[in-house]
Each structure stands twice: as C-alpha cells, then as structure tokens.
CSV table of C-alpha atoms in Angstrom, one decimal:
chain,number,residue,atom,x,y,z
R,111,UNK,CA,-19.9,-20.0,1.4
R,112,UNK,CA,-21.4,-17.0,1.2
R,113,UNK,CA,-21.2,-15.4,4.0
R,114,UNK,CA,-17.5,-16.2,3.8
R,115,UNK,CA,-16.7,-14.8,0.7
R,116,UNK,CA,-18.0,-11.8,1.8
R,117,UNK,CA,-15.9,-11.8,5.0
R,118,UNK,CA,-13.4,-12.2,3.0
R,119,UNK,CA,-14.7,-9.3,0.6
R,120,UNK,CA,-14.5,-6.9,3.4
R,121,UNK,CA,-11.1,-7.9,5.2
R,122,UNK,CA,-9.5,-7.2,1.7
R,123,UNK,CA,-11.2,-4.2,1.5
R,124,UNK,CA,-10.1,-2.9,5.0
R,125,UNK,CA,-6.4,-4.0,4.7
R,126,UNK,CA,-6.6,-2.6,1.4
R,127,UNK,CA,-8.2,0.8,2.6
R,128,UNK,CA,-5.4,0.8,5.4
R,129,UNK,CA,-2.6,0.9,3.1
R,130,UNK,CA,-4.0,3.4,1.0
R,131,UNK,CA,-5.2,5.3,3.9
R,132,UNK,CA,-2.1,5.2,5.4
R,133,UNK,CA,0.4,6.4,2.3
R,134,UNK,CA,-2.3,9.2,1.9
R,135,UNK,CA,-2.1,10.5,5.6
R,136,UNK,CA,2.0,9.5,5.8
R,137,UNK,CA,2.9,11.3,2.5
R,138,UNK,CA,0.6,14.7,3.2
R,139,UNK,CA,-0.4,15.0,6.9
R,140,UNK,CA,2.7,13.4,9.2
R,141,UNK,CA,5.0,14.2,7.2
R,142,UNK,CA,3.4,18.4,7.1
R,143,UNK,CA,3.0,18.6,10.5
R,144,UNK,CA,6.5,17.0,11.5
R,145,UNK,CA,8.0,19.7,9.5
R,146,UNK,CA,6.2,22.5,10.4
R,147,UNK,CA,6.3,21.4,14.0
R,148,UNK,CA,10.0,20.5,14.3
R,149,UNK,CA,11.3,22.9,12.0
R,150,UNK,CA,13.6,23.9,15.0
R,151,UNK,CA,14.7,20.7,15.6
R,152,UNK,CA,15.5,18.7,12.7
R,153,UNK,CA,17.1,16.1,14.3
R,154,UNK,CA,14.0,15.4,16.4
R,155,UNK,CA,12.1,15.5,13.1
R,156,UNK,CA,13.9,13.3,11.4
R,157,UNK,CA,13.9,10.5,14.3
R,158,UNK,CA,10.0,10.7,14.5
R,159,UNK,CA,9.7,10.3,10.9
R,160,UNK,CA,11.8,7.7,10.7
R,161,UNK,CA,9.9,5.8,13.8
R,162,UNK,CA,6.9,6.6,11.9
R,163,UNK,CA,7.8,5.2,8.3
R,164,UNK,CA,9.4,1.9,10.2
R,165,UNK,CA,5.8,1.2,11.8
R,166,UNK,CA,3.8,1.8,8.6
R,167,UNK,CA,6.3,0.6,6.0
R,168,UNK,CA,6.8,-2.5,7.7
R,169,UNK,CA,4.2,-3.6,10.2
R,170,UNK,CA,1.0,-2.0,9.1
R,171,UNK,CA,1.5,-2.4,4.9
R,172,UNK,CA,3.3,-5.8,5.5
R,173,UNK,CA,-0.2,-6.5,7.5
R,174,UNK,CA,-2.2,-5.4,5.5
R,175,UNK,CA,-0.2,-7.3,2.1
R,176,UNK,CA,-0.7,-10.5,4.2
R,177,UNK,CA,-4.3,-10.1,4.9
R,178,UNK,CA,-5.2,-9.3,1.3
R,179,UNK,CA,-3.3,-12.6,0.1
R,180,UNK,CA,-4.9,-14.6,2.4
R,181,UNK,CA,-8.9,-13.5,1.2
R,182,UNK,CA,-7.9,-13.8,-2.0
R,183,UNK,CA,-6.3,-17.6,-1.0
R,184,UNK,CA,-10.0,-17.8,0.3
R,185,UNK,CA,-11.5,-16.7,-2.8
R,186,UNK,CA,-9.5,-18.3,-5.5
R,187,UNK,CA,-10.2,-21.8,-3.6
R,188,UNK,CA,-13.8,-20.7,-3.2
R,189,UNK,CA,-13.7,-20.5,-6.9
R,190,UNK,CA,-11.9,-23.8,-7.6
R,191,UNK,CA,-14.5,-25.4,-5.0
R,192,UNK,CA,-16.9,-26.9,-7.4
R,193,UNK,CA,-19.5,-27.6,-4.5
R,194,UNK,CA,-19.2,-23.9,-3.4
R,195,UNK,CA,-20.9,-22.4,-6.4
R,196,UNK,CA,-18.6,-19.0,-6.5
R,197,UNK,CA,-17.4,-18.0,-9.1
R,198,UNK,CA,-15.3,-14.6,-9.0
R,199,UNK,CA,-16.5,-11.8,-10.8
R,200,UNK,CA,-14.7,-10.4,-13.4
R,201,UNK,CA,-15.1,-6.9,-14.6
R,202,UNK,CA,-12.0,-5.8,-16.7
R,203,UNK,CA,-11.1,-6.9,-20.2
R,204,UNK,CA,-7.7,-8.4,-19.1
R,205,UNK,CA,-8.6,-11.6,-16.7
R,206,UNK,CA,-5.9,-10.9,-14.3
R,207,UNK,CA,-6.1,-7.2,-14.0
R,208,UNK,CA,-6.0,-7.3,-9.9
R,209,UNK,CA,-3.9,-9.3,-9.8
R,210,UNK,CA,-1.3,-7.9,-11.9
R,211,UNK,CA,-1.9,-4.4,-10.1
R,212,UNK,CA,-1.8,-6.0,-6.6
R,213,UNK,CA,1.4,-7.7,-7.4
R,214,UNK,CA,3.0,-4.6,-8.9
R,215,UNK,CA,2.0,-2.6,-5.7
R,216,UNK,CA,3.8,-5.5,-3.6
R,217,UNK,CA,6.8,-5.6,-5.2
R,218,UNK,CA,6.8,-2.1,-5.1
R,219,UNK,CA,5.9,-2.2,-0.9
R,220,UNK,CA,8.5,-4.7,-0.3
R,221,UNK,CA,11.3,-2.3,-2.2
R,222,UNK,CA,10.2,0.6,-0.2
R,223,UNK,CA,9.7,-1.2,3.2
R,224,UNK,CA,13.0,-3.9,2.7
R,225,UNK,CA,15.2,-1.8,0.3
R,226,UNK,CA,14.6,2.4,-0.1
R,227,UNK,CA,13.6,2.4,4.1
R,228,UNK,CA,17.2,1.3,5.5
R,229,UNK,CA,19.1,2.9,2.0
R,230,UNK,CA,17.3,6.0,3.5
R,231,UNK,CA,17.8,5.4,7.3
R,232,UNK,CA,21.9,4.6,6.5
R,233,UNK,CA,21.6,7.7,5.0
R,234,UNK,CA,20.0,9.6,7.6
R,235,UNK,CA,22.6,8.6,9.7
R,236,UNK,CA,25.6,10.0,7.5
R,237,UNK,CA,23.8,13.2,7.0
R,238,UNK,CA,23.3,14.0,10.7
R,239,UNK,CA,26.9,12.6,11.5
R,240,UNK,CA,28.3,15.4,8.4
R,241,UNK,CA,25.2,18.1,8.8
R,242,UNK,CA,27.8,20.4,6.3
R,243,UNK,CA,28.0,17.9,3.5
R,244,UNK,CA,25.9,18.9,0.8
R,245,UNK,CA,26.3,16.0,-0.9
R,246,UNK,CA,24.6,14.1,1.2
R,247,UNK,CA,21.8,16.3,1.6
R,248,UNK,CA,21.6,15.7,-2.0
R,249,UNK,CA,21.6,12.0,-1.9
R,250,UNK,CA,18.7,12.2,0.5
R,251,UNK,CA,16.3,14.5,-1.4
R,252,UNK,CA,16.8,11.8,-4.2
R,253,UNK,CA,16.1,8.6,-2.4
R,254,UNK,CA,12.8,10.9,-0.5
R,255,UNK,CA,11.9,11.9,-4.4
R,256,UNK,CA,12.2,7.9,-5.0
R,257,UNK,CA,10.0,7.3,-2.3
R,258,UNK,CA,7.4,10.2,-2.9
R,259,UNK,CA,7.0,8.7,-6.2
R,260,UNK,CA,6.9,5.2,-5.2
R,261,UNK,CA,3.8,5.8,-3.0
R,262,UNK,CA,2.3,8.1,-5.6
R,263,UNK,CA,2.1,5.1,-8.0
R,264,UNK,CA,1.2,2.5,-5.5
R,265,UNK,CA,-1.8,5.3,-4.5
R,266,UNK,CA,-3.4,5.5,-8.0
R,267,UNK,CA,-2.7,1.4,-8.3
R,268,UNK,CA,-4.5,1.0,-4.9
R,269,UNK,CA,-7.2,3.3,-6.1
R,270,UNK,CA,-7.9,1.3,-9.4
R,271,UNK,CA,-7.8,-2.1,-7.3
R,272,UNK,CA,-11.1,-0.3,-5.1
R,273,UNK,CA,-12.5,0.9,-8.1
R,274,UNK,CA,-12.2,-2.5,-9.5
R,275,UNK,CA,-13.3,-4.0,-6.7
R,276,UNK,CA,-16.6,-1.5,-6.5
R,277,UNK,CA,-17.7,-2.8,-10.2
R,278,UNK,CA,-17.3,-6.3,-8.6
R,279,UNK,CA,-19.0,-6.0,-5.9
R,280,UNK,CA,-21.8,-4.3,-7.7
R,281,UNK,CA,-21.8,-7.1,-10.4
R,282,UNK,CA,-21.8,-9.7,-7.4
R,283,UNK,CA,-25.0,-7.8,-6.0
R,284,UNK,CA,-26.6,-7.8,-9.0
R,285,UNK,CA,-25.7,-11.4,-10.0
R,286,UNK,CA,-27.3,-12.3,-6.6
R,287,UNK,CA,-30.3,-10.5,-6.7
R,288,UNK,CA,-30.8,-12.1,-10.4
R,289,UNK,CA,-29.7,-9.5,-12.3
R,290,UNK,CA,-32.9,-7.3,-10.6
R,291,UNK,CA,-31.0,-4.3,-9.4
C-alpha cells in the first residue's frame, strides 16, 4: 500500500508540476518570444498562440486535472481502507486546505480552458476580420488582462498546493522513519 501511495504521491506531483510549469513558461516565455518573433506578422502570431493556448488549456491542464483526481481517488480510498493502515497527513490548520485550493484552481482551469479560450478565440476572429476597430482591440486586451490574471492566481494556488504537499511529504518521512528524522 505503500509503494502505491507513493506512486500515487509522485503522479500528483508531476501532473501538478506540469500545470504549473506550463502557465509559467506559456504566460512569460511563448508568449515573449511569439511577440518579439512575429512582431511583423501579427496574424501569424496570433494563430500560433492560439494553437498553443488550445493544446495547453485544454489537453495538457485537462490531463493533468484528471491525473491529480485520480491519486487523490487513490489516496482518499487508501485512507478509508481500514486494512491499509494510511492515513493522510495533514499539515494545515484547516482539514481541507488542498482541497479547497485544488478545487478553486479547477474551477478556475475549466473557466479559462471551456469559457475565456473560445470568448477570446471569437474574438480574435472579429478583430482580424475589422483590424481598424479599436474597440475591439480593446475588448481583447481585457479578456488577455482576465486571463493573465486568472493564471497568476492559479500560479500562487498551485504553488501553496506543492508547498503543502512538501510539509506532507516531510511529515510522511518522518512518521515512517518513527519520527527519527
């Protein structure tokens, strides 16, 4: 039971560390370099962002919110087992404190990936069909200020979940080495 609570351990640590990962390189180094690189062509810009945020907004981070439900599945049964023995660390005074965070930074994925993306995409569209409209252009920069923040927030939240999930894992070690370490 071990040994799969600790598979599980590191798959939500991965997925985790992908989504986080993945806003951090998105939000500062794609999005740079598309700008800087296709400064000139906007158009082609604008299409290799959007094929970009598509992938990662739905794919990867859908991926990645999937895998992290499923080890903690895993664990919470593991926990409810009364023949496994595991018993989930807790390190933070409120007892759902993960859980509450992961489930904000869902909601806030979905909204992004199923809601702010296409918004964004229609958008797109309207502004490259009326390139003079400033309104538009306007409209834009709001939903991208939307998004920006959006993935700042889910950022520092995913960051708390593997700080959290450090102080758990360093409980579990020292739990397991009989409080020794």
């Amino acid at each position: 039971m071990k040994r799969l609570i600790s598979t599980m351990n590191m798959f939500y640590l991965f997925a985790l560390t992908l989504w986080i990962g993945g806003m951090f390189l998105l939000g500062i180094l794609v999005e740079i370099v598309v700008r800087v690189k296709l400064k000139a062509q906007p158009l082609e810009a604008s299409v290799v962002m959007n094929s970009v945020m598509d992938i990662f907004n739905i794919h990867i981070i859908y991926t990645c919110i999937a895998t992290i439900l499923i080890a903690e599945l895993v664990k919470f049964l593991a926990a409810r087992s009364a023949r496994s023995g595991y018993s989930a660390p807790r390190v933070t005074k409120s007892r759902f404190s993960r859980e509450i965070i992961l489930g904000i930074m869902i909601v806030l994925a979905v909204y992004v990936g199923s809601g702010l993306r296409p918004e964004m995409h229609a958008m797109d569209q309207l502004k490259k069909a009326n390139p003079q409209d400033q309104k538009l252009e306007i409209q834009f920069g709001r939903l991208h200020s939307q998004l920006t923040w959006l993935y700042t927030v889910n950022m520092i939240l995913g960051l708390s979940l593997l700080y959290i999930h450090g102080k758990e894992m360093a409980r579990f070690r020292e739990e397991g080495d009989g409080g020794s370490a």
